[in-house]
Amino acid sequence: MTKDVIALTPKMPDLPTLIAGLYAGGPDLGINTLADGAVVQLCAPDGRPLVSVEAPILIQVPGETARLLGHAVKEGPVWWTEARASTAAAEAERLAGSFAGRLATVLGGTVWPPEAATTDVVPLTTDVSAIPIPATGNPAVDILTATTAVVIQDRPLVATTTWLSDALRTATAADRALQIVTPPTTRLTLPTRTALRGLPNRWVVQDPEHGYYDGLSGAVLHWKNGTFTPVRDEDGAASVADAFKTTAETGERQLLLTLRTQHPADADLVLGRALEAAFRHLTGAAPAGWSTAEPVNLPWSTRQLTDLARARAPRPTWLIAVGHPDRPALATMRVLRTTAGVEEGITLALGYGANEAPPLQAVEALAAELDAEHGLVTLLTALRAARRDLSAPAQLEPPPIPVTFTFGHDEARRIAPPRAEHPPLGLTPTRLGPPAEPALHYPLGDGTDPQAWSTFQQLTQHLKRQA
């Protein structure tokens, strides 16, 4: 498994400090740069990369380092400098640790994981000339085939870092699958889980006792024709790994919101306000920070994220927002320019312990505000039994159960209000906003009865027939 080592320092690593860290392997190793200098590589004498170092990031969001690395990490503004060890040589992992250890020693910081820290010179003794040169220039990719880019990770929590985002973007552009291989103890952050949800991308769990299986579906996998694919019997059926079926009831839950908004594309448009409204209604505060990758490093600013989306248009913009440490809250947002204007697609997850009640009573007021002020198209709210910290383990988790569904007033008008207000199944929507053009808010249950999915499907089928 590839090891990632992170130096956390109170001061920004300057050029002399970075060079001192890169001399962890002695003067015989070389230095190379990629991505316009954003990635620096420590290379073997033949130019083969051994350690790749990403440009330092200033983390200004409270709780973000602890969320991704564990609660033993010191809080406060900190420079995050990540080094990724190649699988090309046994010394690469110790080289990454020595690089990070030297930065931490000079700048007064710490290293994660702590046991990786050293300041020793690590001589290269492996004959790397016998190892094929990687077929990829992306430091995050360990194996590249005609159909698949494989990333090997050995860390407790796999986040959607810039490394991983670049690997996914590159693989997608080349019509390749991205497959992440981890030990069974690894978990994924919500953005990473979302990124891997669609096939042929996969989370591949390497279990010493059970072989390979899909961390999201449990399907037993094997390496075939340059990719991980399900093992099928003679009838074409796939089996589920026993390790995936193991689950424990903790009482922890997640409140999930999936919403769409649409706005005219005018010069005064400010994006992110719908997401901020959701955070305020459900957590009592605006998001703590946002970014285009994890760790989330920028303080929350609707103006800055609007400027970014405008600069990227007409290309879509994808970003992440996090809440404050006292309430686990994590969102992804995709901004897309369409013929009708500008669309925001938002997924928000909030975590609750066994003795904490999700604020379901706040959803109706949120839906009303989203419709009145933020161009609501649809809002689906659901509950699921899952981890409070919002991470995803490689185990079976029950699907979310719908609680409410809301149509914004424009969408409700398009569907034909009289029929939309009198669906089958005895559902009576709450009318939100002006009586002449209301949004329609449908109650579906309390998040405990799986039958709510059938109710929701019948409702949407009925509404589609009226559209």
PDB file of C-alpha atoms in Angstrom, residues 190 257-261 263 270-291 296 300-302 305 318-323 329-335 344-350 366 369-370 373-376 379:
ATOM      1  CA  LEU A 190     -18.667  11.652   1.773  1.00  0.00           C
ATOM      2  CA  LEU A 257     -30.758  16.687   1.822  1.00  0.00           C
ATOM      3  CA  THR A 258     -30.630  16.658  -1.957  1.00  0.00           C
ATOM      4  CA  LEU A 259     -31.737  19.899  -3.563  1.00  0.00           C
ATOM      5  CA  ARG A 260     -31.666  21.738  -6.862  1.00  0.00           C
ATOM      6  CA  THR A 261     -31.936  25.446  -7.454  1.00  0.00           C
ATOM      7  CA  HIS A 263     -31.328  31.139 -11.212  1.00  0.00           C
ATOM      8  CA  VAL A 270     -24.483  35.209  -5.856  1.00  0.00           C
ATOM      9  CA  LEU A 271     -24.153  31.436  -5.560  1.00  0.00           C
ATOM     10  CA  GLY A 272     -24.026  29.376  -2.370  1.00  0.00           C
ATOM     11  CA  ARG A 273     -26.858  31.192  -0.598  1.00  0.00           C
ATOM     12  CA  ALA A 274     -29.181  28.180  -0.751  1.00  0.00           C
ATOM     13  CA  LEU A 275     -26.476  26.029   0.800  1.00  0.00           C
ATOM     14  CA  GLU A 276     -25.852  28.651   3.474  1.00  0.00           C
ATOM     15  CA  ALA A 277     -29.584  28.796   4.261  1.00  0.00           C
ATOM     16  CA  ALA A 278     -29.650  25.015   4.717  1.00  0.00           C
ATOM     17  CA  PHE A 279     -26.707  25.158   7.113  1.00  0.00           C
ATOM     18  CA  ARG A 280     -28.277  27.976   9.132  1.00  0.00           C
ATOM     19  CA  HIS A 281     -31.654  26.260   9.482  1.00  0.00           C
ATOM     20  CA  LEU A 282     -30.186  22.875  10.417  1.00  0.00           C
ATOM     21  CA  THR A 283     -27.007  23.763  12.356  1.00  0.00           C
ATOM     22  CA  GLY A 284     -27.601  27.339  13.497  1.00  0.00           C
ATOM     23  CA  ALA A 285     -24.600  28.721  11.596  1.00  0.00           C
ATOM     24  CA  ALA A 286     -23.269  29.234   8.090  1.00  0.00           C
ATOM     25  CA  PRO A 287     -20.709  26.752   6.751  1.00  0.00           C
ATOM     26  CA  ALA A 288     -17.266  27.079   8.313  1.00  0.00           C
ATOM     27  CA  GLY A 289     -15.381  26.699   5.049  1.00  0.00           C
ATOM     28  CA  TRP A 290     -15.327  25.673   1.409  1.00  0.00           C
ATOM     29  CA  SER A 291     -12.889  24.397  -1.190  1.00  0.00           C
ATOM     30  CA  VAL A 296     -11.342  22.241   3.036  1.00  0.00           C
ATOM     31  CA  TRP A 300     -16.863  30.416   3.939  1.00  0.00           C
ATOM     32  CA  SER A 301     -17.509  33.105   1.315  1.00  0.00           C
ATOM     33  CA  THR A 302     -20.376  33.100  -1.171  1.00  0.00           C
ATOM     34  CA  LEU A 305     -17.113  30.767  -4.685  1.00  0.00           C
ATOM     35  CA  TRP A 318     -17.686  21.291  -8.091  1.00  0.00           C
ATOM     36  CA  LEU A 319     -16.948  22.249  -4.505  1.00  0.00           C
ATOM     37  CA  ILE A 320     -17.173  21.070  -0.894  1.00  0.00           C
ATOM     38  CA  ALA A 321     -18.433  22.883   2.206  1.00  0.00           C
ATOM     39  CA  VAL A 322     -18.038  21.847   5.860  1.00  0.00           C
ATOM     40  CA  GLY A 323     -19.715  22.897   9.083  1.00  0.00           C
ATOM     41  CA  ALA A 329     -22.029  18.668   8.420  1.00  0.00           C
ATOM     42  CA  LEU A 330     -20.615  18.200   4.945  1.00  0.00           C
ATOM     43  CA  ALA A 331     -21.937  19.240   1.546  1.00  0.00           C
ATOM     44  CA  THR A 332     -21.010  18.991  -2.093  1.00  0.00           C
ATOM     45  CA  MET A 333     -22.265  21.474  -4.656  1.00  0.00           C
ATOM     46  CA  ARG A 334     -22.119  21.404  -8.454  1.00  0.00           C
ATOM     47  CA  VAL A 335     -22.695  24.625 -10.363  1.00  0.00           C
ATOM     48  CA  GLU A 344     -26.939  24.429  -8.267  1.00  0.00           C
ATOM     49  CA  GLY A 345     -27.045  20.736  -7.370  1.00  0.00           C
ATOM     50  CA  ILE A 346     -26.444  20.303  -3.625  1.00  0.00           C
ATOM     51  CA  THR A 347     -26.083  17.277  -1.364  1.00  0.00           C
ATOM     52  CA  LEU A 348     -25.879  17.994   2.367  1.00  0.00           C
ATOM     53  CA  ALA A 349     -25.289  15.410   5.110  1.00  0.00           C
ATOM     54  CA  LEU A 350     -25.480  16.018   8.871  1.00  0.00           C
ATOM     55  CA  LEU A 366     -36.062  25.743   5.176  1.00  0.00           C
ATOM     56  CA  GLU A 369     -37.103  30.024   2.403  1.00  0.00           C
ATOM     57  CA  LEU A 370     -35.397  28.129  -0.409  1.00  0.00           C
ATOM     58  CA  GLU A 373     -35.474  33.453  -1.970  1.00  0.00           C
ATOM     59  CA  HIS A 374     -33.168  30.900  -3.595  1.00  0.00           C
ATOM     60  CA  GLY A 375     -34.834  29.471  -6.716  1.00  0.00           C
ATOM     61  CA  LEU A 376     -35.784  26.043  -5.337  1.00  0.00           C
ATOM     62  CA  LEU A 379     -35.757  19.222  -2.221  1.00  0.00           C
TER      63      LEU A 379
END
